[in-house]
Short mmCIF file of C-alpha atoms in Angstrom, two decimals:
data_model
loop_
_atom_site.label_atom_id
_atom_site.label_comp_id
_atom_site.label_asym_id
_atom_site.label_seq_id
_atom_site.Cartn_x
_atom_site.Cartn_y
_atom_site.Cartn_z
CA MET A 281 -5.98 43.68 19.50
CA SER A 282 -6.85 40.18 20.66
CA THR A 283 -9.57 37.92 19.31
CA SER A 284 -11.69 36.16 21.92
CA LEU A 285 -12.79 32.54 21.52
CA LEU A 286 -16.32 33.53 22.48
CA SER A 287 -16.46 36.83 20.61
CA SER A 288 -18.96 37.42 17.83
CA PRO A 289 -17.98 37.06 14.14
CA THR A 290 -18.17 40.86 13.80
CA ASN A 291 -15.67 41.43 16.58
CA SER A 292 -13.39 38.69 15.23
CA SER A 293 -13.23 40.18 11.74
CA LYS A 294 -12.62 43.64 13.20
CA SER A 295 -9.77 42.25 15.29
CA ALA A 296 -8.22 40.46 12.30
CA SER A 297 -8.31 43.65 10.21
CA GLN A 298 -6.33 45.50 12.90
CA THR A 299 -3.48 43.00 12.99
CA PRO A 300 -0.66 42.77 10.44
CA ALA A 301 -1.35 40.35 7.56
CA SER A 302 1.39 37.98 8.72
CA ASP A 303 0.82 38.30 12.50
CA ILE A 304 -2.46 37.24 14.16
CA THR A 305 -2.85 37.72 17.91
CA PHE A 306 -5.71 36.36 20.01
CA GLN A 307 -6.58 34.98 23.42
CA LEU A 308 -8.61 31.98 24.54
CA ASP A 309 -11.35 33.00 26.97
CA SER A 310 -12.25 30.83 29.96
CA ALA A 311 -8.90 29.12 29.60
CA ASN A 312 -7.54 27.03 32.46
CA THR A 313 -4.09 25.58 32.94
CA GLN A 314 -5.10 21.96 32.36
CA HIS A 315 -6.95 22.71 29.12
CA LEU A 316 -4.08 24.83 27.83
CA ALA A 317 -1.62 22.05 28.61
CA GLN A 318 -3.76 19.59 26.63
CA LEU A 319 -4.01 22.04 23.74
CA CYS A 320 -0.28 22.71 23.51
CA GLY A 321 0.83 19.14 24.19
CA GLN A 322 3.95 17.96 25.97
CA LEU A 323 6.76 20.43 25.23
CA ASP A 324 4.32 22.24 22.88
CA ALA A 325 4.27 19.19 20.57
CA HIS A 326 0.77 19.94 19.22
CA LEU A 327 1.65 23.55 18.42
CA LYS A 328 4.86 22.42 16.73
CA GLN A 329 2.81 19.98 14.64
CA ILE A 330 0.66 22.90 13.41
CA GLU A 331 3.77 25.04 12.82
CA LYS A 332 5.45 22.36 10.72
CA ARG A 333 2.41 21.53 8.58
CA LEU A 334 1.45 25.15 7.83
CA SER A 335 4.95 26.75 7.89
CA LEU A 336 4.06 29.05 10.79
CA ARG A 337 5.63 30.36 13.99
CA ILE A 338 3.35 30.13 17.02
CA VAL A 339 4.22 31.95 20.24
CA HIS A 340 2.07 31.76 23.37
CA ARG A 341 2.13 32.99 26.92
CA GLY A 342 -0.68 31.52 28.97
CA ASN A 343 -3.88 31.99 26.96
CA GLN A 344 -2.33 34.67 24.72
CA PHE A 345 -1.30 33.41 21.25
CA SER A 346 0.56 35.02 18.37
CA ILE A 347 0.79 33.34 14.95
CA GLN A 348 3.26 34.56 12.33
CA GLY A 349 3.40 33.46 8.71
CA ASP A 350 1.51 33.59 5.44
CA LYS A 351 -1.82 35.36 5.93
CA GLN A 352 -4.08 32.47 4.91
CA ALA A 353 -2.00 29.90 6.78
CA ALA A 354 -1.98 32.08 9.90
CA GLN A 355 -5.76 32.45 9.76
CA ALA A 356 -6.10 28.68 9.36
CA GLY A 357 -3.72 28.17 12.30
CA SER A 358 -5.89 30.42 14.48
CA THR A 359 -9.01 28.49 13.50
CA ILE A 360 -7.31 25.15 14.22
CA ILE A 361 -6.27 26.27 17.71
CA HIS A 362 -9.78 27.57 18.49
CA SER A 363 -11.35 24.35 17.17
CA LEU A 364 -9.01 22.12 19.18
CA TYR A 365 -9.65 24.14 22.33
CA ASN A 366 -13.40 23.82 21.83
CA ASP A 367 -12.98 20.06 21.49
CA ILE A 368 -11.01 19.93 24.76
CA GLN A 369 -13.71 21.94 26.53
CA GLN A 370 -16.25 19.39 25.31
CA GLY A 371 -14.26 16.59 26.94
CA GLN A 372 -12.33 15.20 23.96
CA ASP A 373 -8.82 13.90 24.50
CA MET A 374 -6.09 15.53 22.45
CA SER A 375 -3.60 13.49 20.44
CA PRO A 376 -1.35 13.99 17.39
CA ASP A 377 -4.02 12.22 15.30
CA HIS A 378 -6.70 14.64 16.46
CA VAL A 379 -4.47 17.62 15.66
CA HIS A 380 -3.70 16.12 12.24
CA LEU A 381 -7.42 15.79 11.42
CA ALA A 382 -8.05 19.40 12.42
CA ILE A 383 -5.19 20.55 10.17
CA GLN A 384 -6.62 18.52 7.30
CA GLN A 385 -10.04 20.10 7.84
CA PHE A 386 -9.02 23.73 8.10
CA ARG A 387 -5.89 24.03 5.96
CA PRO A 388 -6.11 27.01 3.57
CA GLU A 389 -6.38 25.06 0.30
CA ASN A 390 -9.57 23.31 1.44
CA ARG A 391 -11.90 26.30 1.81
CA SER A 392 -12.85 29.09 4.15
CA ALA A 393 -12.00 27.65 7.54
CA GLN A 394 -14.98 29.24 9.27
CA GLU A 395 -17.41 27.91 6.64
CA SER A 396 -15.89 24.44 6.97
CA LYS A 397 -16.25 24.56 10.76
CA VAL A 398 -19.92 25.47 10.60
CA ASN A 399 -20.75 22.64 8.20
CA SER A 400 -18.67 20.18 10.18
CA ASP A 401 -20.44 21.01 13.43
CA THR A 402 -23.85 20.47 11.85
CA LEU A 403 -22.93 17.05 10.47
CA THR A 404 -22.17 15.10 13.63
CA VAL A 405 -22.59 11.44 12.71
CA VAL A 406 -22.73 9.50 15.94
CA GLN A 407 -21.71 9.69 19.59
CA THR A 408 -19.16 7.03 20.52
CA LYS A 409 -16.98 6.29 23.52
CA LYS A 410 -14.35 8.53 21.94
CA GLY A 411 -16.79 11.38 21.43
CA LYS A 412 -18.61 12.71 18.40
CA ILE A 413 -17.46 11.70 14.94
CA LYS A 414 -17.39 14.64 12.55
CA PRO A 415 -16.65 14.68 8.84
CA ARG A 416 -13.46 16.57 8.04
CA GLY A 417 -13.23 18.74 4.94
CA ILE A 418 -15.53 19.39 2.00
CA ASN A 419 -15.65 15.91 0.48
CA GLN A 420 -16.17 14.09 3.77
CA GLN A 421 -19.01 16.47 4.59
CA ALA A 422 -20.58 15.94 1.17
CA TYR A 423 -20.13 12.16 1.54
CA VAL A 424 -21.89 11.98 4.91
CA ARG A 425 -24.65 14.31 3.76
CA ALA A 426 -25.20 12.08 0.72
CA VAL A 427 -25.28 8.85 2.76
CA LEU A 428 -27.88 10.35 5.09
CA THR A 429 -30.15 11.40 2.23
CA ASN A 430 -29.73 8.83 -0.59
CA ASP A 431 -30.48 5.11 -0.92
CA ILE A 432 -27.30 4.20 -2.82
CA ASN A 433 -24.01 6.03 -2.35
CA PHE A 434 -20.60 5.64 -3.98
CA GLY A 435 -17.41 6.77 -2.24
CA ILE A 436 -14.58 6.79 -4.76
CA GLY A 437 -10.97 7.67 -4.09
CA PRO A 438 -7.62 6.69 -2.60
CA ALA A 439 -6.99 4.89 0.67
CA GLY A 440 -6.96 6.95 3.85
CA THR A 441 -9.73 9.38 2.94
CA GLY A 442 -12.18 8.13 5.59
CA LYS A 443 -14.64 6.42 3.24
CA THR A 444 -14.95 3.19 5.21
CA TYR A 445 -14.78 4.78 8.65
CA LEU A 446 -17.56 7.28 7.92
CA ALA A 447 -19.71 4.62 6.27
CA VAL A 448 -19.47 2.50 9.42
CA ALA A 449 -20.28 5.56 11.55
CA CYS A 450 -23.45 6.18 9.53
CA ALA A 451 -24.37 2.49 9.83
CA VAL A 452 -23.86 2.58 13.60
CA GLN A 453 -26.04 5.66 13.88
CA ALA A 454 -28.76 3.99 11.82
CA ILE A 455 -28.76 0.81 13.95
CA LEU A 456 -28.71 2.73 17.26
CA GLU A 457 -31.64 4.89 16.16
CA ASP A 458 -33.59 1.83 14.91
CA GLU A 459 -33.64 3.13 11.35
CA VAL A 460 -32.44 -0.28 10.10
CA GLU A 461 -32.60 -3.80 11.48
CA ARG A 462 -29.12 -4.98 10.55
CA ILE A 463 -25.73 -4.06 9.13
CA LEU A 464 -24.21 -6.07 6.28
CA LEU A 465 -20.49 -5.94 5.52
CA VAL A 466 -19.78 -7.12 1.98
CA ARG A 467 -16.55 -7.63 0.07
CA PRO A 468 -15.64 -9.29 -3.23
CA ALA A 469 -13.44 -12.34 -2.65
CA VAL A 470 -10.67 -11.27 -5.00
CA GLU A 471 -7.17 -12.39 -4.11
CA ALA A 472 -5.05 -9.23 -3.97
CA GLY A 473 -1.85 -10.91 -5.07
CA GLU A 474 -2.27 -13.50 -2.31
CA LYS A 475 -4.03 -16.83 -2.05
CA LEU A 476 -7.17 -17.39 0.02
CA GLY A 477 -7.07 -21.15 -0.29
CA PHE A 478 -4.64 -21.79 2.55
CA LEU A 479 -6.79 -19.87 5.05
CA PRO A 480 -8.96 -22.05 7.36
CA GLY A 481 -12.76 -22.10 7.32
CA ASP A 482 -15.44 -21.46 4.74
CA LEU A 483 -15.52 -18.56 2.29
CA SER A 484 -17.09 -16.21 4.85
CA GLN A 485 -14.34 -16.95 7.37
CA LYS A 486 -11.68 -16.58 4.67
CA VAL A 487 -12.98 -13.09 3.85
CA ASP A 488 -13.15 -12.00 7.51
CA PRO A 489 -9.51 -10.81 7.67
CA TYR A 490 -10.10 -8.57 4.66
CA LEU A 491 -12.96 -6.85 6.49
CA ARG A 492 -10.74 -5.96 9.45
CA PRO A 493 -10.99 -2.17 8.87
CA LEU A 494 -14.78 -2.45 9.13
CA TYR A 495 -14.54 -4.54 12.30
CA ASP A 496 -12.02 -2.15 13.85
CA ALA A 497 -14.32 0.81 13.26
CA LEU A 498 -17.30 -1.07 14.72
CA TYR A 499 -15.31 -2.08 17.81
CA GLU A 500 -14.24 1.53 18.34
CA MET A 501 -17.76 2.90 18.03
CA LEU A 502 -19.76 0.20 19.81
CA GLY A 503 -17.26 -1.71 21.95
CA PHE A 504 -16.11 -5.35 21.65
CA GLU A 505 -18.92 -6.92 23.69
CA THR A 506 -21.71 -5.13 21.85
CA VAL A 507 -20.28 -5.95 18.42
CA ASP A 508 -19.77 -9.63 19.30
CA LYS A 509 -23.35 -9.90 20.58
CA LEU A 510 -24.73 -8.24 17.44
CA ILE A 511 -22.72 -10.63 15.26
CA GLU A 512 -24.06 -13.61 17.23
CA ARG A 513 -27.62 -12.37 16.67
CA ASN A 514 -26.92 -11.72 12.97
CA VAL A 515 -27.68 -8.02 13.44
CA ILE A 516 -24.19 -7.50 12.02
CA GLU A 517 -23.54 -9.91 9.17
CA VAL A 518 -20.50 -10.61 7.02
CA ALA A 519 -21.60 -11.49 3.51
CA PRO A 520 -19.04 -12.27 0.79
CA LEU A 521 -20.29 -10.81 -2.46
CA ALA A 522 -20.70 -14.28 -3.97
CA TYR A 523 -23.31 -15.06 -1.28
CA MET A 524 -25.50 -12.09 -2.20
CA ARG A 525 -27.05 -13.59 -5.31
CA GLY A 526 -30.76 -14.26 -4.92
CA ARG A 527 -31.18 -12.19 -1.76
CA THR A 528 -33.35 -9.11 -1.27
CA LEU A 529 -32.09 -6.75 1.41
CA ASN A 530 -34.81 -4.83 3.27
CA ASN A 531 -34.34 -2.48 6.25
CA ALA A 532 -30.56 -2.88 6.23
CA PHE A 533 -27.43 -0.76 6.01
CA VAL A 534 -25.09 -2.41 3.52
CA ILE A 535 -21.43 -1.50 3.03
CA LEU A 536 -19.61 -2.91 0.00
CA ASP A 537 -15.90 -2.32 0.49
CA GLU A 538 -13.14 -2.69 -2.14
CA SER A 539 -15.78 -2.40 -4.86
CA GLN A 540 -13.13 -1.72 -7.52
CA ASN A 541 -12.63 -5.50 -7.49
CA THR A 542 -16.18 -6.32 -8.58
CA THR A 543 -16.93 -7.31 -12.15
CA ARG A 544 -19.68 -5.57 -14.08
CA GLU A 545 -21.99 -8.52 -13.48
CA GLN A 546 -21.26 -8.60 -9.75
CA MET A 547 -21.89 -4.88 -9.35
CA LYS A 548 -25.21 -5.10 -11.18
CA MET A 549 -26.17 -8.13 -9.07
CA PHE A 550 -25.31 -6.30 -5.84
CA LEU A 551 -27.15 -3.09 -6.72
CA THR A 552 -30.30 -4.99 -7.66
CA ARG A 553 -30.40 -6.64 -4.19
CA ILE A 554 -31.36 -3.34 -2.55
CA GLY A 555 -34.86 -3.44 -1.04
CA PHE A 556 -37.14 -1.07 0.89
CA GLY A 557 -35.68 0.81 3.85
CA THR A 558 -32.12 -0.08 2.87
CA THR A 559 -29.13 2.22 2.50
CA ALA A 560 -26.14 0.98 0.51
CA VAL A 561 -22.64 2.46 0.54
CA ILE A 562 -20.20 1.30 -2.13
CA ASN A 563 -16.58 2.28 -1.55
CA GLY A 564 -13.62 1.73 -3.83
CA ASP A 565 -10.28 2.95 -5.11
CA PRO A 566 -10.02 2.67 -8.92
CA SER A 567 -6.21 2.88 -8.67
CA GLN A 568 -6.01 -0.44 -6.76
CA ILE A 569 -7.83 -2.91 -8.97
CA ASP A 570 -6.83 -6.56 -8.34
CA LEU A 571 -8.99 -8.15 -11.04
CA PRO A 572 -7.30 -10.30 -13.69
CA ARG A 573 -5.73 -8.26 -16.47
CA GLY A 574 -8.32 -7.31 -19.07
CA GLN A 575 -11.26 -7.77 -16.69
CA PRO A 576 -13.12 -4.40 -16.49
CA SER A 577 -14.00 -3.05 -13.04
CA GLY A 578 -17.65 -2.99 -12.06
CA LEU A 579 -17.04 0.20 -10.08
CA LYS A 580 -15.75 2.13 -13.08
CA HIS A 581 -18.61 0.84 -15.20
CA ALA A 582 -21.21 1.78 -12.55
CA VAL A 583 -19.88 5.34 -12.35
CA GLU A 584 -20.41 5.72 -16.10
CA VAL A 585 -23.80 3.98 -16.30
CA LEU A 586 -25.47 5.38 -13.16
CA ASP A 587 -24.35 8.99 -13.35
CA GLY A 588 -27.43 11.20 -12.98
CA VAL A 589 -29.76 8.44 -11.71
CA ASP A 590 -32.06 9.84 -9.01
CA GLY A 591 -31.38 8.51 -5.50
CA ILE A 592 -27.75 7.56 -6.26
CA SER A 593 -24.89 9.77 -5.08
CA PHE A 594 -21.21 9.85 -6.06
CA THR A 595 -18.54 11.42 -3.86
CA HIS A 596 -15.06 11.61 -5.39
CA PHE A 597 -12.11 11.89 -3.00
CA THR A 598 -8.60 12.99 -3.95
CA SER A 599 -5.19 12.77 -2.32
CA LYS A 600 -5.91 16.09 -0.59
CA ASP A 601 -8.65 14.33 1.42
CA VAL A 602 -6.29 11.77 2.97
CA VAL A 603 -6.70 11.91 6.77
CA ARG A 604 -4.04 9.39 7.74
CA HIS A 605 -0.41 10.27 8.48
CA PRO A 606 0.73 13.15 6.19
CA ILE A 607 3.21 10.83 4.49
CA VAL A 608 0.28 8.74 3.17
CA GLN A 609 -0.97 11.79 1.27
CA ARG A 610 2.48 12.33 -0.22
CA ILE A 611 2.70 8.65 -1.20
CA VAL A 612 -0.69 8.79 -2.95
CA GLU A 613 0.32 11.97 -4.81
CA ALA A 614 3.64 10.42 -5.87
CA TYR A 615 1.88 7.36 -7.31
CA GLU A 616 -0.66 9.58 -9.09
CA ARG A 617 2.16 11.55 -10.73
CA ALA A 618 3.93 8.35 -11.77
CA GLU A 619 0.73 6.86 -13.23
CA ASP A 620 -0.09 10.09 -15.07
CA GLY A 621 3.42 10.11 -16.52
CA ALA A 622 3.14 6.48 -17.61
CA SER A 623 -0.24 7.19 -19.27
CA ARG A 624 1.22 10.10 -21.23
CA ASN A 625 4.18 8.00 -22.35
CA GLU A 626 1.88 5.23 -23.53
CA GLY A 627 -0.23 7.77 -25.39
#
């Protein structure tokens, strides 16, 4: 019994119950040769990527697919293929990165794949030249939902979990829909094992290279010309944290990146700058603190002090939320194990 891409949930569940637990068969309706070629990739590279990540065997003939493997993994594989095909039908280009993000979103350990897909589709952030940006997985969905509904939002977790990218996407949406008048990109000027002094220019120009991930996301979502014009008009502003003292920020979208490198005093100063009509997103990774030894992190302190305060949200990411190359997730997990082991030995 085959499961149709456009069939109702009732028919889909009936079809799944009639197939062996380790063998799911379905067909993609309205399939055409070009779309199928995009879905499968050159020499079936995209299907092989799914096979390798979920330990599956995927066989297809035209628009007929058979997935063999663990029951939950096979169901996730079916959902991934359907989701990718829907994306292609909506005009999105297919790439290994896109396939990787779909695997991260629908892999069995995250949640019910169908539930995740529904929530993801309802949380489109912004339309860009590359198509719609959607949060992937439970924590990204919760993060975006929080940013859209709270004044101050903390994104806490390891690198590669999409904190900065999604924050910029929300900021772009806010500026395009005239919900705010400007975007501020803020970063503490802490030297991460390197010296800022040799860099040319004033403090703002010295910090610019450290904000490159924010710039890259803006360029991708708005284009180079638009971003440069907005910077010239001060609609997009780079503000080193040291320059924030004494300011009141109204009708702005403020992103504080690398917040683990703020002191307690700096974090309090930043948070008390927030004015009417402003949304603030504070991102940080507590495992990568570059402050002098013995100097407590303002991010860690804020998490303890502000927990439960109305209008402030906290989203905690883990290594399972990493959306970069799969090896990044394994690296993060390896460091977490090593740090946990060191903590136990010290104890």
